Short mmCIF file of C-alpha atoms and ligand atoms in Angstrom, two decimals:
data_model
loop_
_atom_site.label_atom_id
_atom_site.label_comp_id
_atom_site.label_asym_id
_atom_site.label_seq_id
_atom_site.Cartn_x
_atom_site.Cartn_y
_atom_site.Cartn_z
CA MET A 29 8.88 -13.65 16.87
CA SER A 30 5.66 -15.62 16.78
CA TRP A 31 6.19 -16.40 13.06
CA LEU A 32 8.90 -18.84 14.13
CA PHE A 33 6.58 -20.90 16.21
CA GLU A 34 4.39 -22.96 14.00
CA PRO A 35 4.26 -26.39 15.59
CA GLU A 36 2.52 -29.04 13.54
CA ARG A 37 -1.03 -29.11 14.80
CA GLY A 38 -1.63 -32.62 15.99
CA ALA A 39 -3.01 -34.58 18.90
CA HIS A 40 -0.78 -32.63 21.22
CA ASP A 41 -2.35 -29.26 20.75
CA LEU A 42 -6.02 -29.53 19.92
CA ASP A 43 -7.80 -26.46 21.11
CA GLU A 44 -11.12 -26.49 22.96
CA SER A 45 -13.27 -26.06 19.85
CA ASP A 46 -11.64 -29.06 18.17
CA VAL A 47 -12.39 -31.17 21.21
CA ARG A 48 -15.99 -30.03 21.35
CA ILE A 49 -16.68 -30.80 17.71
CA ARG A 50 -15.36 -34.29 18.09
CA ALA A 51 -17.22 -34.81 21.36
CA ASN A 52 -20.51 -34.24 19.48
CA ASN A 53 -19.60 -36.81 16.88
CA LYS A 54 -20.87 -40.21 17.92
CA LYS A 55 -18.16 -42.06 16.02
CA SER A 56 -15.36 -40.21 17.71
CA LYS A 57 -13.13 -41.75 20.31
CA PRO A 58 -13.74 -40.87 23.94
CA ARG A 59 -12.93 -37.28 24.59
CA THR A 60 -10.32 -38.01 27.23
CA LYS A 61 -8.01 -39.67 24.72
CA GLN A 62 -7.85 -36.55 22.61
CA ARG A 63 -7.45 -34.03 25.32
CA PRO A 64 -4.03 -32.43 25.18
CA GLU A 65 -1.80 -33.61 27.96
CA HIS A 66 -0.46 -30.15 28.71
CA SER A 67 -2.79 -27.70 27.06
CA ASP A 68 -1.39 -24.89 29.17
CA ALA A 69 2.22 -25.52 28.11
CA ALA A 70 4.20 -22.43 27.10
CA LEU A 71 6.01 -22.47 23.76
CA GLY A 72 9.42 -20.97 23.11
CA MET A 73 12.76 -21.25 21.34
CA VAL A 74 15.99 -22.34 23.02
CA ILE A 75 18.43 -19.44 22.66
CA ALA A 76 21.29 -20.65 24.87
CA VAL A 77 22.36 -23.75 26.74
CA ASP A 78 24.61 -23.70 29.77
CA ARG A 79 25.26 -27.21 31.02
CA ALA A 80 21.79 -28.54 31.90
CA ARG A 81 20.12 -25.11 31.99
CA TYR A 82 18.22 -23.93 28.93
CA LYS A 83 17.44 -20.31 28.22
CA VAL A 84 14.16 -20.15 26.30
CA LEU A 85 12.60 -17.14 24.57
CA LEU A 86 8.81 -17.28 24.92
CA ASN A 87 6.89 -17.05 21.65
CA ASP A 88 4.54 -14.34 22.87
CA ASP A 89 7.51 -12.00 23.35
CA SER A 90 6.91 -11.99 27.09
CA GLY A 91 10.56 -12.63 27.82
CA GLU A 92 13.05 -15.36 28.57
CA VAL A 93 12.75 -18.22 31.03
CA THR A 94 15.19 -20.73 32.43
CA ALA A 95 14.28 -24.39 32.07
CA THR A 96 15.54 -27.91 32.61
CA LEU A 97 14.72 -30.98 30.54
CA ALA A 98 12.08 -33.45 31.67
CA LYS A 99 13.69 -36.79 32.51
CA GLU A 100 12.35 -38.54 29.39
CA LEU A 101 14.05 -35.97 27.16
CA ARG A 102 17.47 -36.03 28.76
CA ASN A 103 19.00 -38.58 26.40
CA ALA A 104 17.88 -36.85 23.23
CA GLY A 105 18.63 -33.40 24.63
CA ALA A 106 17.80 -30.04 23.10
CA VAL A 107 19.98 -27.51 21.31
CA VAL A 108 19.84 -23.84 20.43
CA GLY A 109 17.06 -23.27 17.90
CA ASP A 110 14.82 -26.02 19.23
CA ILE A 111 11.15 -25.10 19.64
CA VAL A 112 10.04 -26.45 23.02
CA SER A 113 6.93 -26.71 25.20
CA MET A 114 7.34 -25.99 28.89
CA VAL A 115 5.36 -26.40 32.09
CA GLY A 116 6.11 -25.24 35.61
CA ASP A 117 7.23 -21.74 36.50
CA VAL A 118 7.49 -19.88 33.20
CA SER A 119 7.79 -16.48 34.85
CA ASN A 120 11.13 -14.74 34.75
CA ALA A 121 11.16 -14.29 38.50
CA ASP A 122 14.45 -14.88 40.29
CA GLY A 123 15.12 -18.59 40.65
CA ALA A 124 12.09 -19.58 38.57
CA LEU A 125 12.58 -22.86 36.74
CA ALA A 126 10.39 -24.28 34.00
CA ARG A 127 10.47 -27.84 32.68
CA ILE A 128 10.74 -28.71 28.99
CA ILE A 129 8.26 -31.50 28.25
CA ARG A 130 8.39 -31.61 24.48
CA VAL A 131 10.81 -30.74 21.68
CA GLU A 132 9.10 -30.00 18.36
CA GLU A 133 10.25 -31.91 15.33
CA ARG A 134 13.34 -30.24 13.87
CA LYS A 135 13.12 -28.79 10.38
CA THR A 136 16.92 -28.85 9.99
CA LEU A 137 19.82 -29.92 12.16
CA LEU A 138 23.39 -28.70 11.88
CA ARG A 139 25.71 -31.39 13.17
CA ARG A 140 29.34 -32.22 13.35
CA SER A 141 31.51 -35.12 14.27
CA ALA A 142 34.71 -34.62 16.22
CA ASP A 143 36.76 -35.62 13.18
CA ASP A 144 36.22 -37.38 9.89
CA SER A 145 36.62 -40.86 11.38
CA ASP A 146 34.28 -40.15 14.28
CA GLN A 147 30.75 -40.92 13.24
CA VAL A 148 29.21 -39.85 16.51
CA GLU A 149 27.08 -36.88 15.61
CA ARG A 150 26.87 -33.87 17.80
CA ALA A 151 23.93 -31.60 17.26
CA ILE A 152 24.89 -27.93 17.21
CA VAL A 153 21.85 -25.92 16.09
CA ALA A 154 18.28 -26.90 15.19
CA ASN A 155 15.88 -25.26 12.73
CA ALA A 156 18.41 -22.92 11.13
CA THR A 157 17.76 -21.94 7.52
CA GLN A 158 21.13 -20.46 6.53
CA LEU A 159 24.82 -20.95 7.26
CA MET A 160 26.90 -17.78 7.09
CA ILE A 161 30.51 -18.84 6.52
CA VAL A 162 32.76 -16.05 7.75
CA THR A 163 36.34 -15.80 6.57
CA ALA A 164 38.81 -12.95 6.94
CA ILE A 165 40.70 -11.86 3.84
CA ALA A 166 43.79 -11.55 6.06
CA ASN A 167 44.79 -12.02 9.70
CA PRO A 168 44.03 -14.91 9.73
CA GLU A 169 44.56 -15.90 6.08
CA PRO A 170 41.55 -17.46 4.34
CA ARG A 171 41.53 -21.25 4.36
CA THR A 172 39.64 -22.38 1.30
CA ARG A 173 39.61 -26.03 2.38
CA LEU A 174 37.89 -25.09 5.61
CA ILE A 175 35.33 -23.11 3.60
CA ASP A 176 34.77 -26.21 1.45
CA ARG A 177 34.08 -28.22 4.60
CA TYR A 178 31.56 -25.67 5.80
CA LEU A 179 29.87 -25.73 2.40
CA ALA A 180 29.58 -29.51 2.58
CA ALA A 181 28.15 -29.26 6.12
CA ALA A 182 25.61 -26.64 4.97
CA PHE A 183 24.51 -28.75 2.06
CA ASP A 184 24.23 -31.84 4.24
CA ALA A 185 22.07 -29.99 6.77
CA GLY A 186 19.88 -28.39 4.11
CA LEU A 187 20.99 -24.83 4.90
CA GLN A 188 21.53 -22.06 2.35
CA PRO A 189 25.20 -21.05 2.54
CA ILE A 190 26.31 -17.41 2.48
CA LEU A 191 29.98 -16.47 2.21
CA CYS A 192 30.97 -13.41 4.23
CA ILE A 193 34.47 -12.04 3.72
CA THR A 194 35.61 -9.76 6.56
CA LYS A 195 38.57 -7.43 7.10
CA THR A 196 38.47 -6.16 3.52
CA ASP A 197 40.27 -3.07 4.83
CA LEU A 198 43.41 -5.26 5.07
CA ALA A 199 43.58 -6.78 1.57
CA ASP A 200 41.82 -7.07 -1.76
CA ALA A 201 39.19 -9.83 -1.79
CA SER A 202 38.65 -10.23 -5.53
CA GLU A 203 40.77 -13.37 -5.88
CA LEU A 204 38.88 -15.15 -3.10
CA VAL A 205 35.53 -14.04 -4.53
CA GLU A 206 36.66 -15.42 -7.88
CA HIS A 207 37.64 -18.73 -6.29
CA PHE A 208 34.03 -19.36 -5.21
CA ALA A 209 32.33 -17.67 -8.16
CA GLY A 210 31.26 -20.99 -9.69
CA LEU A 211 29.13 -21.82 -6.68
CA ASP A 212 26.37 -19.29 -7.15
CA ILE A 213 25.98 -18.48 -3.45
CA PRO A 214 25.57 -14.98 -1.99
CA VAL A 215 28.91 -13.35 -1.16
CA VAL A 216 29.16 -10.25 1.06
CA LEU A 217 32.22 -8.20 1.95
CA THR A 218 32.59 -6.32 5.24
CA ARG A 219 35.09 -4.15 7.07
CA SER A 220 34.73 -2.99 10.63
CA ASP A 221 35.97 0.56 9.97
CA SER A 222 33.04 1.33 7.70
CA PRO A 223 30.41 -1.27 8.50
CA SER A 224 27.64 -1.16 5.96
CA THR A 225 25.27 -3.89 7.02
CA ASP A 226 22.29 -3.21 4.75
CA LYS A 227 23.00 -6.05 2.33
CA ILE A 228 23.61 -8.51 5.17
CA HIS A 229 20.43 -7.44 6.97
CA GLU A 230 18.57 -8.09 3.73
CA LEU A 231 20.03 -11.60 3.47
CA LEU A 232 19.17 -12.33 7.12
CA ASP A 233 15.60 -11.05 7.00
CA GLY A 234 13.11 -13.74 7.94
CA GLN A 235 15.87 -16.33 8.40
CA ILE A 236 17.59 -18.22 11.19
CA THR A 237 21.24 -17.85 10.29
CA VAL A 238 24.12 -19.69 11.93
CA VAL A 239 27.46 -17.89 11.82
CA VAL A 240 30.53 -20.13 11.54
CA GLY A 241 34.21 -19.52 10.94
CA HIS A 242 37.66 -19.92 12.41
CA SER A 243 38.22 -17.90 15.59
CA GLY A 244 39.57 -14.41 15.04
CA VAL A 245 37.91 -13.90 11.64
CA GLY A 246 35.54 -11.29 13.07
CA LYS A 247 32.28 -13.16 13.70
CA SER A 248 31.46 -11.42 16.97
CA THR A 249 32.49 -8.04 15.57
CA LEU A 250 30.06 -8.61 12.71
CA VAL A 251 27.19 -9.75 14.93
CA ASN A 252 27.72 -6.67 17.13
CA ALA A 253 27.56 -4.45 14.06
CA LEU A 254 24.31 -6.11 13.03
CA VAL A 255 22.76 -6.14 16.52
CA PRO A 256 24.40 -3.48 18.69
CA THR A 257 22.58 -4.75 21.80
CA ALA A 258 24.21 -8.18 21.43
CA MET A 259 27.45 -6.85 22.95
CA LEU A 260 29.43 -10.00 22.26
CA ALA A 261 32.99 -10.00 23.51
CA THR A 262 35.56 -9.65 20.73
CA GLY A 263 39.31 -9.65 20.62
CA ASN A 264 42.46 -11.63 20.52
CA VAL A 265 42.39 -15.31 21.02
CA ASN A 266 44.75 -16.88 23.50
CA ALA A 267 47.07 -19.18 21.55
CA VAL A 268 47.33 -21.64 24.44
CA THR A 269 43.72 -22.06 25.52
CA GLY A 270 42.22 -21.17 22.14
CA ARG A 271 39.81 -18.88 23.90
CA GLY A 272 39.52 -15.15 23.89
CA ARG A 273 39.92 -13.56 27.27
CA HIS A 274 36.29 -12.65 27.67
CA THR A 275 34.99 -14.47 24.66
CA SER A 276 32.02 -16.59 25.60
CA SER A 277 32.36 -20.16 24.46
CA SER A 278 28.77 -21.16 23.98
CA VAL A 279 26.33 -21.09 21.09
CA ARG A 280 23.83 -18.23 21.39
CA ALA A 281 20.84 -17.09 19.35
CA ILE A 282 20.37 -13.33 19.08
CA ALA A 283 17.07 -11.87 17.95
CA LEU A 284 16.99 -9.72 14.81
CA PRO A 285 14.03 -7.49 13.93
CA ASN A 286 12.77 -10.45 11.91
CA GLY A 287 14.76 -13.61 12.50
CA PHE A 288 17.73 -14.82 14.50
CA ILE A 289 21.48 -14.84 14.12
CA ILE A 290 23.35 -17.56 15.97
CA ASP A 291 26.97 -17.12 17.03
CA THR A 292 28.98 -20.33 17.42
CA PRO A 293 32.17 -19.40 19.26
CA GLY A 294 32.92 -22.87 20.61
CA VAL A 295 32.61 -24.69 17.30
CA ARG A 296 36.07 -24.90 15.77
CA SER A 297 35.69 -27.51 13.11
CA PHE A 298 33.24 -29.62 11.27
CA GLY A 299 34.26 -33.22 10.88
CA LEU A 300 32.34 -34.69 8.01
CA GLY A 301 32.16 -38.25 9.33
CA HIS A 302 28.37 -38.23 9.17
CA VAL A 303 28.05 -36.61 5.73
CA LYS A 304 26.94 -38.93 2.97
CA PHE A 305 29.55 -39.49 0.29
CA GLU A 306 27.24 -38.42 -2.56
CA ASN A 307 26.26 -35.27 -0.71
CA LEU A 308 29.84 -34.06 -0.75
CA LEU A 309 29.95 -33.87 -4.52
CA LYS A 310 26.54 -32.19 -4.64
CA SER A 311 27.79 -29.46 -2.32
CA PHE A 312 30.21 -28.44 -5.06
CA ALA A 313 27.38 -27.39 -7.36
CA ASP A 314 29.65 -26.34 -10.23
CA LEU A 315 31.58 -29.63 -10.15
CA TRP A 316 28.41 -31.67 -9.68
CA ALA A 317 27.13 -30.25 -12.96
CA ILE A 318 30.32 -31.35 -14.74
CA ALA A 319 30.33 -34.81 -13.11
CA LYS A 320 27.03 -35.59 -14.80
CA ASP A 321 29.12 -36.35 -17.90
CA CYS A 322 31.21 -38.94 -16.04
CA PRO A 323 31.02 -42.68 -16.80
CA ARG A 324 28.17 -44.17 -14.79
CA ASP A 325 30.34 -45.89 -12.16
CA CYS A 326 32.85 -43.05 -11.85
CA SER A 327 34.16 -42.54 -8.31
CA HIS A 328 35.51 -39.10 -9.31
CA LEU A 329 38.66 -39.85 -7.34
CA LEU A 330 42.17 -39.40 -8.73
CA ALA A 331 42.48 -42.87 -10.19
CA SER A 332 39.12 -42.99 -11.95
CA PRO A 333 39.46 -43.25 -15.74
CA ASP A 334 37.56 -40.77 -17.93
CA CYS A 335 36.39 -38.66 -14.98
CA ALA A 336 34.83 -35.55 -16.52
CA LEU A 337 36.44 -33.46 -13.78
CA ASP A 338 39.89 -34.38 -15.13
CA ASP A 339 38.74 -33.59 -18.66
CA ALA A 340 37.54 -30.18 -17.52
CA ILE A 341 40.85 -29.47 -15.78
CA ALA A 342 42.82 -30.56 -18.86
CA ALA A 343 40.64 -28.44 -21.13
CA GLY A 344 41.19 -25.46 -18.82
CA THR A 345 37.47 -24.78 -18.57
CA LEU A 346 37.57 -24.72 -14.76
CA GLY A 347 40.49 -22.32 -14.47
CA GLN A 348 43.11 -22.37 -11.74
CA SER A 349 40.62 -22.13 -8.86
CA GLY A 350 38.47 -24.87 -10.36
CA ALA A 351 41.42 -27.24 -10.36
CA MET A 352 42.03 -26.41 -6.69
CA ARG A 353 38.37 -27.07 -5.91
CA VAL A 354 38.53 -30.49 -7.56
CA ASP A 355 41.56 -31.24 -5.41
CA SER A 356 39.70 -30.06 -2.31
CA LEU A 357 36.65 -32.15 -3.21
CA ARG A 358 38.80 -35.24 -3.73
CA ARG A 359 40.45 -34.86 -0.34
CA LEU A 360 37.06 -34.55 1.34
CA MET A 361 35.72 -37.55 -0.56
CA ASP A 362 38.81 -39.51 0.40
CA SER A 363 38.32 -38.89 4.11
CA ALA A 364 34.57 -39.54 3.83
CA LEU A 365 35.36 -42.88 2.14
CA LYS A 366 37.80 -43.83 4.89
CA ALA A 367 35.15 -43.01 7.47
CA ASP A 368 32.60 -45.14 5.56
CA GLU A 369 34.95 -48.14 5.64
CA LYS A 370 35.16 -48.14 9.44
N1 LIG B 22 41.21 -4.79 10.47
C1 LIG B 22 40.08 -5.40 10.84
N2 LIG B 22 40.02 -6.05 12.03
C2 LIG B 22 38.85 -6.66 12.37
C3 LIG B 22 37.71 -6.61 11.51
N3 LIG B 22 36.71 -7.31 12.10
C4 LIG B 22 37.21 -7.76 13.28
N4 LIG B 22 38.49 -7.37 13.45
C5 LIG B 22 39.37 -7.68 14.61
O1 LIG B 22 39.68 -9.08 14.61
C6 LIG B 22 39.78 -9.58 15.94
C7 LIG B 22 38.89 -10.78 16.13
O2 LIG B 22 37.51 -10.39 16.02
P1 LIG B 22 36.32 -11.20 16.67
O3 LIG B 22 35.06 -10.52 16.27
O4 LIG B 22 36.53 -11.41 18.13
O5 LIG B 22 36.47 -12.61 15.93
P2 LIG B 22 35.70 -14.01 16.20
O6 LIG B 22 36.65 -14.87 16.98
O7 LIG B 22 35.47 -14.59 14.84
O8 LIG B 22 34.44 -13.72 16.94
C8 LIG B 22 39.42 -8.41 16.85
O9 LIG B 22 40.60 -7.84 17.34
C9 LIG B 22 38.69 -7.46 15.93
O10 LIG B 22 38.82 -6.13 16.34
C10 LIG B 22 37.81 -5.89 10.25
O11 LIG B 22 36.88 -5.80 9.44
N5 LIG B 22 39.01 -5.31 9.98
MG1 LIG B 23 33.69 -14.52 18.75
ZN1 LIG B 24 33.98 -38.46 -12.30
#
């Protein structure tokens, strides 16, 4: 997994030869100022968080260690996917505890707010490159508005979305595929009775992919098919507690031959309170292209005169599903606007 660990080389991790070269240079600052504070720190990726305990996979493939956060880092915290430096006991001996002293700058951050009016961000996963949006074709029924929210969250976080439609043994998926055809994102279909995972493995190769979706859609079943050693609990979800009997409720990164897949069982919804208004429209790539023909100050909402989206609906160029997507976009923009006003 060492390809994942490419911290920016800066003052924090000069190696000995760097220090020596500068020490010979008369103009250089005193050597002590450039010496790394913790040159012996171990580097790894956070793969699970359980209250204040962090499970970290070491970058040299020498195993997992348990760590706590140094006091200075406790406010900012760390999440699954963070690349961290640790000191202390980095063995995996019983009871060994390392200390995280540095969190590398995040390349991406998937966040959510509790609801659209709550602008407090909660970090979910750092450094992911893709968001795999899982929806069942039946049981439970697909919720296209929820998929739209996930798409907006992916776009906002800078992740490549992938749509994965499960349970295709139960119903025909062509209508749903058609609904999102204008988006130009990869779509894969799966069924647990004949799991063919080649295409998904190809999409996941070299990537850090976060799996999201309503509970019961088959996320854990899919991850188990992809990584048989993951052995995630699957099954019915208790209607009262919202939790499966043995279903774990925490975010977890699972190593692939080349990359990671991250299951997010506890994450039920993405509020979009933190998403920028303009970014919402851009996440609907097909509609964004049409909206370029709008009047310059167009809000694209229902009451805006001469909105090109309305023209496209009237002309029938978007089709039935396009009209539904405009409606979905407008609802999301409406709630984002209300959040902005607060
Ligand atoms: N018919 C059918 N059932 C599935 C399929 N995938 C998963 N399931 C079932 O759906 C239920 C929920 O699956 P699970 O993986 O726990 O969903 P999660 O909550 O998204 O992790 C389980 O009873 C699975 O056996 C599928 O492709 N076809
Ligand atoms: Mg699950
Ligand atoms: Zn418009």
